[in-house]
Tab-separated table of C-alpha atoms and ligand atoms in Angstrom:
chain	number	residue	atom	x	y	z
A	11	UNK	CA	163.390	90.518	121.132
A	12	UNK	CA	166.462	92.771	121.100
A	13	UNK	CA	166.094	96.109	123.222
A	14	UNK	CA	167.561	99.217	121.476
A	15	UNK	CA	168.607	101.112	124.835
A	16	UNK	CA	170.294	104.696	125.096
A	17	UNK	CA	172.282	106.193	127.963
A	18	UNK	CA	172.911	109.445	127.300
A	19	UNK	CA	175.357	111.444	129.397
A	20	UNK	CA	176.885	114.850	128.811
A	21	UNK	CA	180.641	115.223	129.395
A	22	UNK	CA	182.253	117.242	132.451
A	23	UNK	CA	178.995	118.664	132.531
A	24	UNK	CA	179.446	121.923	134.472
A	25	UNK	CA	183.081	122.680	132.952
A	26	UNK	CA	181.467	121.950	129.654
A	27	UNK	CA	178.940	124.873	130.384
A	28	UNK	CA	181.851	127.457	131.319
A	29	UNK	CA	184.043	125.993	128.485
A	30	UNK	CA	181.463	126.877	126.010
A	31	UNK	CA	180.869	130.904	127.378
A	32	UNK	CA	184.249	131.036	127.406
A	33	UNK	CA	186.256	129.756	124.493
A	34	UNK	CA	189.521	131.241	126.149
A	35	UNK	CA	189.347	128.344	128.422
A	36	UNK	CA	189.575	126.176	126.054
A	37	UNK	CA	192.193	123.318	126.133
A	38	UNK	CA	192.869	124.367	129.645
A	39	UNK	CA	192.597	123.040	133.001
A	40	UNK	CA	189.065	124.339	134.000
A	41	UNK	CA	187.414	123.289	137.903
A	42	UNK	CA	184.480	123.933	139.073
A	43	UNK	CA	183.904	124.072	142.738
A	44	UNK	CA	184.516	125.579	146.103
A	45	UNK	CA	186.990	128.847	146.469
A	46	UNK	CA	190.416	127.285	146.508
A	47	UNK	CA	191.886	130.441	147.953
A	48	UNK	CA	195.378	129.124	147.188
A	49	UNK	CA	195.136	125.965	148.867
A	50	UNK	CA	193.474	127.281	151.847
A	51	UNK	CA	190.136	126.825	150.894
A	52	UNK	CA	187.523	124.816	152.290
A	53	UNK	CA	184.738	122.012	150.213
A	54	UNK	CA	185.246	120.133	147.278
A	55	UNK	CA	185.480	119.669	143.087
A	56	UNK	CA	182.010	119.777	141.565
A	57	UNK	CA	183.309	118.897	138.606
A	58	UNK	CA	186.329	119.266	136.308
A	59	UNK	CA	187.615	118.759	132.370
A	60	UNK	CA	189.258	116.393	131.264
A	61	UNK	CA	192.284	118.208	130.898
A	62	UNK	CA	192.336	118.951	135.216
A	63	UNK	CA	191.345	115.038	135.126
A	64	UNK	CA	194.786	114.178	133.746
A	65	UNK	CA	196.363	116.011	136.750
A	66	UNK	CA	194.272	113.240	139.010
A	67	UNK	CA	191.048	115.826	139.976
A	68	UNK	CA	187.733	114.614	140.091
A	69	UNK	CA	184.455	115.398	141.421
A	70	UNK	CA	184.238	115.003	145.197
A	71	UNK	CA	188.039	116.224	145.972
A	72	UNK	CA	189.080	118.512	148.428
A	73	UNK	CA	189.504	121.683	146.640
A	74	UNK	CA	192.463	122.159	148.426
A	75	UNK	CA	194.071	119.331	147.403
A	76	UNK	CA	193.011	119.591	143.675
A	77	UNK	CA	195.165	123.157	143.654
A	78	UNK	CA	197.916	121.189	144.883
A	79	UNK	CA	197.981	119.381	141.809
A	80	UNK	CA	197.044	121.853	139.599
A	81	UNK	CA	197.589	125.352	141.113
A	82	UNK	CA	197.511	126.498	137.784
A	83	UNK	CA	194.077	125.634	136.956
A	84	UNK	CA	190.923	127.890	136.250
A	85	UNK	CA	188.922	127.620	139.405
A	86	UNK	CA	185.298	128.624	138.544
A	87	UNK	CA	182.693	128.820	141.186
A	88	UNK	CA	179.283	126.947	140.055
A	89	UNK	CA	176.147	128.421	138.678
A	90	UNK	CA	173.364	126.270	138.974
A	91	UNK	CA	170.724	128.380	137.192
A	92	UNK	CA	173.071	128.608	133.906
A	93	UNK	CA	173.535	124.442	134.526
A	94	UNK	CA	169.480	123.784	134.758
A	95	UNK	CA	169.097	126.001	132.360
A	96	UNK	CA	171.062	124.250	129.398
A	97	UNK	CA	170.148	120.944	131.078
A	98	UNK	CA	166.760	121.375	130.088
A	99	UNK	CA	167.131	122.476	126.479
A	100	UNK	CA	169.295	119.360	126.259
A	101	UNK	CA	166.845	117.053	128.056
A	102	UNK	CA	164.032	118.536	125.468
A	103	UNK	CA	165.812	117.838	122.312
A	104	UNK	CA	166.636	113.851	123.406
A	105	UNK	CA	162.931	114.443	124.386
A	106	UNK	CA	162.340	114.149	120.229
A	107	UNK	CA	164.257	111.041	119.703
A	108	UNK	CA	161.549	108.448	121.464
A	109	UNK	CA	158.618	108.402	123.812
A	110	UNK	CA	160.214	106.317	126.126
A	111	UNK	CA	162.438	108.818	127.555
A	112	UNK	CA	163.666	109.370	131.306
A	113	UNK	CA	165.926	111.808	132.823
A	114	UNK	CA	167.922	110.625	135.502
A	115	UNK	CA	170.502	113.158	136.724
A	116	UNK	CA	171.162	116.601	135.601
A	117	UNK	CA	173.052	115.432	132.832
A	118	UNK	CA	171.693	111.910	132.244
A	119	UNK	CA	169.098	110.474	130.571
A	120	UNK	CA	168.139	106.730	129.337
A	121	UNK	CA	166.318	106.818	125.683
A	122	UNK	CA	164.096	103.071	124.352
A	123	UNK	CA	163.968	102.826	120.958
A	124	UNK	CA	163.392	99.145	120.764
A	125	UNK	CA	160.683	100.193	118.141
A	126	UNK	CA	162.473	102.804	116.221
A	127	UNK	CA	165.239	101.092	115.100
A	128	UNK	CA	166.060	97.051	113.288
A	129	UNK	CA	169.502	97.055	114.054
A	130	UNK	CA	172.752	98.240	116.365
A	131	UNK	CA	174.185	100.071	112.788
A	132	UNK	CA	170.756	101.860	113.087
A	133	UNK	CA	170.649	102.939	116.546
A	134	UNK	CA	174.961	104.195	116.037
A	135	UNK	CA	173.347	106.455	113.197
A	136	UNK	CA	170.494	107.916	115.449
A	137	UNK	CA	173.233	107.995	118.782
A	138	UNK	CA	175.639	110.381	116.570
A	139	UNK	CA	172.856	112.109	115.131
A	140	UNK	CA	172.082	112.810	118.695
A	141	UNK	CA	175.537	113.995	119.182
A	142	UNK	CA	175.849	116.259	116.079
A	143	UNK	CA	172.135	118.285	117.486
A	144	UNK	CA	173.475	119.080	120.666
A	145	UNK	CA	176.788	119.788	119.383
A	146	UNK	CA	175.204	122.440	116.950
A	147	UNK	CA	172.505	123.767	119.127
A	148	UNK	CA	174.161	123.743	122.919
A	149	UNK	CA	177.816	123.214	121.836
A	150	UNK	CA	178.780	120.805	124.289
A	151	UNK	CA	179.027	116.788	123.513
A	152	UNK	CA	177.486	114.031	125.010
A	153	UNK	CA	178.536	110.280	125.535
A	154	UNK	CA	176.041	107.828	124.312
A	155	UNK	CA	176.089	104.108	125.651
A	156	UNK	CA	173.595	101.756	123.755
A	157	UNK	CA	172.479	97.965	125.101
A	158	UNK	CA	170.020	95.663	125.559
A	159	UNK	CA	169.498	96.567	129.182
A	160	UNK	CA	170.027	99.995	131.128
A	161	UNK	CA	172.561	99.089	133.579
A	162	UNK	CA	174.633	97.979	129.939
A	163	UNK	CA	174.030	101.037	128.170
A	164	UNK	CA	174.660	103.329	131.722
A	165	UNK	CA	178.226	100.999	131.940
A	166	UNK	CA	178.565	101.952	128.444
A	167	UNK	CA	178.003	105.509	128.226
A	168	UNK	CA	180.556	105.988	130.478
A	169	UNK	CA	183.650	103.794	128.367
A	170	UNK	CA	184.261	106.027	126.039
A	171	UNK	CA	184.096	109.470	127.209
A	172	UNK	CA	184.278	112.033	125.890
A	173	UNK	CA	182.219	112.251	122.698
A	174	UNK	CA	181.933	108.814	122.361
A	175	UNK	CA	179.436	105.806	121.041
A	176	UNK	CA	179.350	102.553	123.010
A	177	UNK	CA	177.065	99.615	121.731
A	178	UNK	CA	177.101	96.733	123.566
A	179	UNK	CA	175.522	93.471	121.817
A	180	UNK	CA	174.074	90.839	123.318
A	181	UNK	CA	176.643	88.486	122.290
A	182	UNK	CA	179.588	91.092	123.584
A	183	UNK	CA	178.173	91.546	126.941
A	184	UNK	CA	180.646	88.933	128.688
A	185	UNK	CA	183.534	90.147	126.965
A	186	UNK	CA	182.683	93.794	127.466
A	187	UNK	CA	182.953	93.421	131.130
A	188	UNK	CA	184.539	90.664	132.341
A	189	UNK	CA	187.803	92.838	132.944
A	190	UNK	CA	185.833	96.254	134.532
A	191	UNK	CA	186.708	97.091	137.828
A	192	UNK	CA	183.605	95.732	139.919
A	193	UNK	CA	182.936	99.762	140.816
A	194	UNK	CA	181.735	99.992	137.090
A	195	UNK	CA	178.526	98.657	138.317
A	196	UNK	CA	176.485	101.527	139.661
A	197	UNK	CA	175.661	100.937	142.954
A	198	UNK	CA	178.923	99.825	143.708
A	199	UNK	CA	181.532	102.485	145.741
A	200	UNK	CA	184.752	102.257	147.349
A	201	UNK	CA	183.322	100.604	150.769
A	202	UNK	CA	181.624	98.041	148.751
A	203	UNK	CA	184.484	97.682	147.125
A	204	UNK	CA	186.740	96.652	149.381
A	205	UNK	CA	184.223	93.796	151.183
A	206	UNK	CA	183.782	92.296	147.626
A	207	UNK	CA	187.550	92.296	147.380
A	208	UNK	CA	187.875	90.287	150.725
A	209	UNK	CA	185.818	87.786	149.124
A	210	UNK	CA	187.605	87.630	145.921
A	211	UNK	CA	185.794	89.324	143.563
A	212	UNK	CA	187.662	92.235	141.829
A	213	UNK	CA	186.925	92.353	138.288
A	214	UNK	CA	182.821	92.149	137.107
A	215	UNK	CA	184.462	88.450	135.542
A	216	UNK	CA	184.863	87.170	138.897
A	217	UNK	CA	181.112	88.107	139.365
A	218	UNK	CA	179.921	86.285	136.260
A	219	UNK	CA	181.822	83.091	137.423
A	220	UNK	CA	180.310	83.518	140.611
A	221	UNK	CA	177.128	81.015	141.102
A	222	UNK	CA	173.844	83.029	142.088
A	223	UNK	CA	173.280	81.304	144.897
A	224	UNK	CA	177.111	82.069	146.148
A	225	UNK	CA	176.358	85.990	145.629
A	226	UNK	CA	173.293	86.066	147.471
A	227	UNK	CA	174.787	83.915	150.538
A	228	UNK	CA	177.608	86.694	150.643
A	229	UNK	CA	175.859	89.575	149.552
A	230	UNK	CA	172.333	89.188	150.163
A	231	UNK	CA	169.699	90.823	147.742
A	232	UNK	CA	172.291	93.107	146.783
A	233	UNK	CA	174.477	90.655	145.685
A	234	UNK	CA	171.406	89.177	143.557
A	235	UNK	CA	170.888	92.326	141.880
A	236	UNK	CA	174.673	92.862	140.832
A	237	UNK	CA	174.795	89.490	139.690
A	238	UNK	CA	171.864	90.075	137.422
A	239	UNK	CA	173.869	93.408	135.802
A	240	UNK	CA	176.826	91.349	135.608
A	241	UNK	CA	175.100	89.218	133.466
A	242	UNK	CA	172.960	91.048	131.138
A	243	UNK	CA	169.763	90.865	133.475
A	244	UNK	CA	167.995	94.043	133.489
A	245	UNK	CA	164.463	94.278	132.098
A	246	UNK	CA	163.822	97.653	133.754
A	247	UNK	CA	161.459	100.106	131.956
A	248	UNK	CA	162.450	103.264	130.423
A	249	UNK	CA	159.967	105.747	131.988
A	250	UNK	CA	159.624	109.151	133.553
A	251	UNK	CA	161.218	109.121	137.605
A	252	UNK	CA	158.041	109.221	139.634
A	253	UNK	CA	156.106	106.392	138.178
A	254	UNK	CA	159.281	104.477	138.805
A	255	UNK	CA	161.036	105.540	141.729
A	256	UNK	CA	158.147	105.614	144.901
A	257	UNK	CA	161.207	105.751	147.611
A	258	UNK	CA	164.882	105.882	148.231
A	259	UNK	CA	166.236	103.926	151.040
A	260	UNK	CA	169.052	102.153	152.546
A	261	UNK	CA	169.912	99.373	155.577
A	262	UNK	CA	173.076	98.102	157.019
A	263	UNK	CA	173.551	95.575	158.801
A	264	UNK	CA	176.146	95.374	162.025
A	265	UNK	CA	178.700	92.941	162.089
A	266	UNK	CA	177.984	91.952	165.283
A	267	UNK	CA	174.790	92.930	167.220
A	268	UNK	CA	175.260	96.297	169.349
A	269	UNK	CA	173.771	98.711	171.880
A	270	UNK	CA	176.717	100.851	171.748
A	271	UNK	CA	174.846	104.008	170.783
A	272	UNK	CA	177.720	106.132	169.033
A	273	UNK	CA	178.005	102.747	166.860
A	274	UNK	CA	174.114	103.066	166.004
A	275	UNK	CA	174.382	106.886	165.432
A	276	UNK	CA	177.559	106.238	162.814
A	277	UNK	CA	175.736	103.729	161.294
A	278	UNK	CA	172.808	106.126	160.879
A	279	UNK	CA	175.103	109.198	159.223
A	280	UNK	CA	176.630	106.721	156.854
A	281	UNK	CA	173.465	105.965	155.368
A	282	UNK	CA	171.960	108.798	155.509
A	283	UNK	CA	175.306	110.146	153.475
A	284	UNK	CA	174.853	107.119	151.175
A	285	UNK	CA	171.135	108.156	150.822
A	286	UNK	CA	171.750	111.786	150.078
A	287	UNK	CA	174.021	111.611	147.464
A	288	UNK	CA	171.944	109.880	145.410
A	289	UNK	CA	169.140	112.795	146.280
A	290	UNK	CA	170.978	115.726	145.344
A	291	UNK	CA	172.754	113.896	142.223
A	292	UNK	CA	168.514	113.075	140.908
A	293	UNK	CA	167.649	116.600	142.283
A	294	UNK	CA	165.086	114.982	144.358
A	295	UNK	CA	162.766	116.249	147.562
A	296	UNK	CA	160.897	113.961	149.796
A	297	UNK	CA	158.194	114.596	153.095
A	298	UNK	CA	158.020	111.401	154.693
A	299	UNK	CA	161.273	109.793	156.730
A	300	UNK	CA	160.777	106.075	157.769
A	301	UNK	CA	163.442	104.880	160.133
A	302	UNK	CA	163.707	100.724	160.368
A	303	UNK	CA	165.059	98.939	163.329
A	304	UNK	CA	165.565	95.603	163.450
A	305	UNK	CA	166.961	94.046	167.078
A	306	UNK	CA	168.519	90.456	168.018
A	307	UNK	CA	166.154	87.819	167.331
A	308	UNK	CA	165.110	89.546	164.107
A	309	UNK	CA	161.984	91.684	165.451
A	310	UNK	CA	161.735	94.620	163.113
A	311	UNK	CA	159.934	97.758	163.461
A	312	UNK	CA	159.449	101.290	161.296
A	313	UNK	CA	158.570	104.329	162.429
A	314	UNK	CA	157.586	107.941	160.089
A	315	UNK	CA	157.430	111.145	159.857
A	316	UNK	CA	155.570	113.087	157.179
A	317	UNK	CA	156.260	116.703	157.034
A	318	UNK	CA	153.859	119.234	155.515
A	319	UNK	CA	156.134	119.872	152.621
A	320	UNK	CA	158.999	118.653	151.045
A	321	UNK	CA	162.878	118.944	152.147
A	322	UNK	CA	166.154	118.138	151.125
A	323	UNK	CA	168.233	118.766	154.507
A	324	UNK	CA	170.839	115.968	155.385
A	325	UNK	CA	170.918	117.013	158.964
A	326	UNK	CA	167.095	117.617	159.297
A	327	UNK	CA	166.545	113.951	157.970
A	328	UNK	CA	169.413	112.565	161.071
A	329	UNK	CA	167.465	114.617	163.557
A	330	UNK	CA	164.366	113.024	162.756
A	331	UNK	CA	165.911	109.378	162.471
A	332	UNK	CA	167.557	110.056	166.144
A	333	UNK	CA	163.828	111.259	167.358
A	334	UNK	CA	161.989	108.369	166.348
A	335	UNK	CA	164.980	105.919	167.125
A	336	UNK	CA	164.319	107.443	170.649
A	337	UNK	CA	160.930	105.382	171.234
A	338	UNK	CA	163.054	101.919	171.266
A	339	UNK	CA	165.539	103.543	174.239
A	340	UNK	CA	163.875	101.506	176.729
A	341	UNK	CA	164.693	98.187	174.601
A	342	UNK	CA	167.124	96.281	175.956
A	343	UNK	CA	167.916	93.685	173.560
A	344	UNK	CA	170.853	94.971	171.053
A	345	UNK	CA	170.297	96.296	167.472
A	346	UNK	CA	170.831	94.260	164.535
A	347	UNK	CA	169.766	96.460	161.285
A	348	UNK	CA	169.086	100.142	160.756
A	349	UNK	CA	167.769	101.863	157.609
A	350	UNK	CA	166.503	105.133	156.456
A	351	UNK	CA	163.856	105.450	154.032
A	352	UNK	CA	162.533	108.490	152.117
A	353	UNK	CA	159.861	108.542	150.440
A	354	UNK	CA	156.864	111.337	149.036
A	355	UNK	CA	159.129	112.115	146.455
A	356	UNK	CA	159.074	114.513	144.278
A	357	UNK	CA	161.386	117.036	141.956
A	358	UNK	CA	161.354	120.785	142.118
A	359	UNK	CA	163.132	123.142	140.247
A	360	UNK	CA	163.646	125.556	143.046
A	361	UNK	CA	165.469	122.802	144.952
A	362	UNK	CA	167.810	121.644	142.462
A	363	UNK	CA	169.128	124.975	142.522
A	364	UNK	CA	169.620	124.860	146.054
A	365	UNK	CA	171.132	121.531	145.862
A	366	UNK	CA	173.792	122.050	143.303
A	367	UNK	CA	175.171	124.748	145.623
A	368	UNK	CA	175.138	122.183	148.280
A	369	UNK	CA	176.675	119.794	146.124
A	370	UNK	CA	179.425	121.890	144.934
A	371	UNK	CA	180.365	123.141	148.656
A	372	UNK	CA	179.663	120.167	150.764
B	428	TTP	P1	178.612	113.474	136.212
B	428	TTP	O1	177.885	113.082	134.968
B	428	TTP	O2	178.889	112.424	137.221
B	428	TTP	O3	180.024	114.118	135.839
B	428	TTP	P2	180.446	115.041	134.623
B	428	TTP	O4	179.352	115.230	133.624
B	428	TTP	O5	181.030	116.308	135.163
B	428	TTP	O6	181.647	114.231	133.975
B	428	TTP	P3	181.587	112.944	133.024
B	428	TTP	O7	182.150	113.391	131.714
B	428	TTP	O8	182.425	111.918	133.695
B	428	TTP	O9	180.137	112.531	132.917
B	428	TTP	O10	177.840	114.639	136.950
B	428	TTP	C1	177.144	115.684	136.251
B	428	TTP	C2	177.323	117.007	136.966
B	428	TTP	O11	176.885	116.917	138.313
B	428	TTP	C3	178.760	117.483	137.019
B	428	TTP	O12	179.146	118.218	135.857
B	428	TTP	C4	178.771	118.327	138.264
B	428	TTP	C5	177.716	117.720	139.154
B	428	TTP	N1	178.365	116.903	140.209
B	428	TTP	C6	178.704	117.531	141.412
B	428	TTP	O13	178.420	118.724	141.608
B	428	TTP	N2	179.348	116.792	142.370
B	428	TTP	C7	179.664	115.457	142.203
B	428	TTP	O14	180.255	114.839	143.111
B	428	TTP	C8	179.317	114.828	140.950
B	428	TTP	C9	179.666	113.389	140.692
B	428	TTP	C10	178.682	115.592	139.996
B	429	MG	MG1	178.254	113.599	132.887
């Protein structure tokens, strides 16, 4: 049976917001982010239009370097009450559209309506129906991607921004990716990137025309679940975060085996970076911090740490890890594998608040 999948994603999000308060901004450069103080300042782009995009800014930049190339942009400093705010009367009205509804990010959500609709003309008349509410009751617009899976319809959502419908058949799904950039997959960043490039594989084609079995000897189970995405594979549920998501966690592996400590400790921030990113973007708080260690010969151990409430604190999280990674200091055989895992998760509104400052300045 076909699935009748939405991704629904609002456009420059934040810069919408400030856009819409303030029509005299409109058709200008508008960022939102840290103080630039004329090039001086310090933290990065939350977010920016698209009109700052076409000077090269994007989220994550050094705000410094953004006024560089566009010191004649409207720097706006982020307010994450006015953000959850509108987030939520969004999130309630694609609330109406199907029971099967789950919100992802601030400004994401996936929407099933296998049920609700026969056809892809169909579910293009519900997706711009979609677009024409919030238009008229929030004024912003939202990109819809719609697929038979929701890594497709999350790849889509994204293609034609902004204001724009993607459907992706089940017959077009080779052709619709084949020629992406491999970093169109979620999941996949710059780092991973570049050690799929030194194997080859640049464009998502070069993943389809890679055999299964060839992934997972290079990439491991990661390379089995890209694979999948790459073709079509993707029966995932759309449902509400907690029943889904129990944990959050991530493991590298060295290159070579190591007791060189600042190597273990490095190891440690980067995926504890990886790890957080992904926290603050789903607004998530967690009590429980599970460090894994595996050591030469493949003997693996965990260790945890439940606090008495929940946290979001990057640092707090290390300092734990670097506590319980303590207890194996007496081991003498080199480490193989480290990974963080977070888990107790759960969402409050005070904390998103928090965390969008954090985002915006850190
Ligand atoms: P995104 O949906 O990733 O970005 P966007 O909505 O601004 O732009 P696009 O049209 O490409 O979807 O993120 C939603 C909001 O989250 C964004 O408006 C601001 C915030 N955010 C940050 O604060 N820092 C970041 O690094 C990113 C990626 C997003
Ligand atoms: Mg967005």
């Amino acid at each position: 049976m076909n699935r009748f999948i939405f991704h629904c994603d609002l456009d420059c999000f934040f810069a919408a917001v400030e856009i819409k308060d303030n029509p005299q901004y409109k058709g200008k450069p508008v960022i939102i982010g840290a103080d630039p103080k004329e090039g001086t300042g310090r933290g990065v782009v939350s977010t920016c239009n698209y009109e700052a995009r076409k000077f090269g800014l994007h989220s994550a930049m050094p705000i410094s370097q953004a006024y560089r190339r566009c010191p004649h942009g409207i720097y706006l400093r982020p307010d994450g009450k006015k953000y959850f705010k509108i987030s939520k009367e969004v999130m309630d009205i694609l609330e109406t559209y199907s029971k099967d509804f789950q919100r992802v990010g601030v400004d994401e959500a996936y929407l099933e309506l296998t049920d609700l609709v026969r056809d892809f003309e169909e579910a293009e008349e519900i997706a711009k129906k979609i677009q024409k509410e919030i238009l008229e009751k929030i004024r912003i617009t939202i990109s819809i991607g719609i697929a038979p899976t929701k890594s497709l319809a999350k790849i889509a959502s994204d293609e034609n921004k902004p204001n724009g419908i993607t459907i992706v058949k089940t017959e077009n799904i080779q052709n619709f990716l084949k020629d992406m950039d491999i970093t169109r997959i979620p999941g996949i960043g710059k780092k991973t990137r570049l050690y799929f490039n030194k194997k080859g594989i640049k464009k998502i084609g070069d993943i389809i025309n890679t055999p299964l079995n060839k992934m997972i000897e290079l990439f491991g189970k990661h390379g089995k679940w890209i694979w999948n995405v790459a073709n079509g594979l993707d029966n995932r549920k759309v449902k509400e975060f907690h029943e889904e998501r129990k944990s959050i966690s991530a493991e590298r592996t060295f290159f070579t085996d190591t007791d060189d400590f600042k190597e273990i400790l490095s190891k440690f921030e980067d995926i504890n970076k990886k790890i957080h990113k992904s926290i603050v973007k789903h607004q998530i708080t967690y009590k429980t911090i599970t460090l894994k260690i595996r050591f030469e010969g493949f003997q693996t151990y965990t260790r945890s740490k439940t606090l008495p409430f929940h946290i979001q604190n990057e640092k707090y999280v290390l300092n734990i890890v670097l506590q319980l990674f303590r207890e194996f200091s007496n081991n003498s055989k080199k480490v193989r594998l480290v990974g963080i895992k977070l888990s107790n998760l759960e969402r409050t509104q005070k904390v998103r608040q928090k965390s969008l400052i954090y985002y915006a300045f850190t």
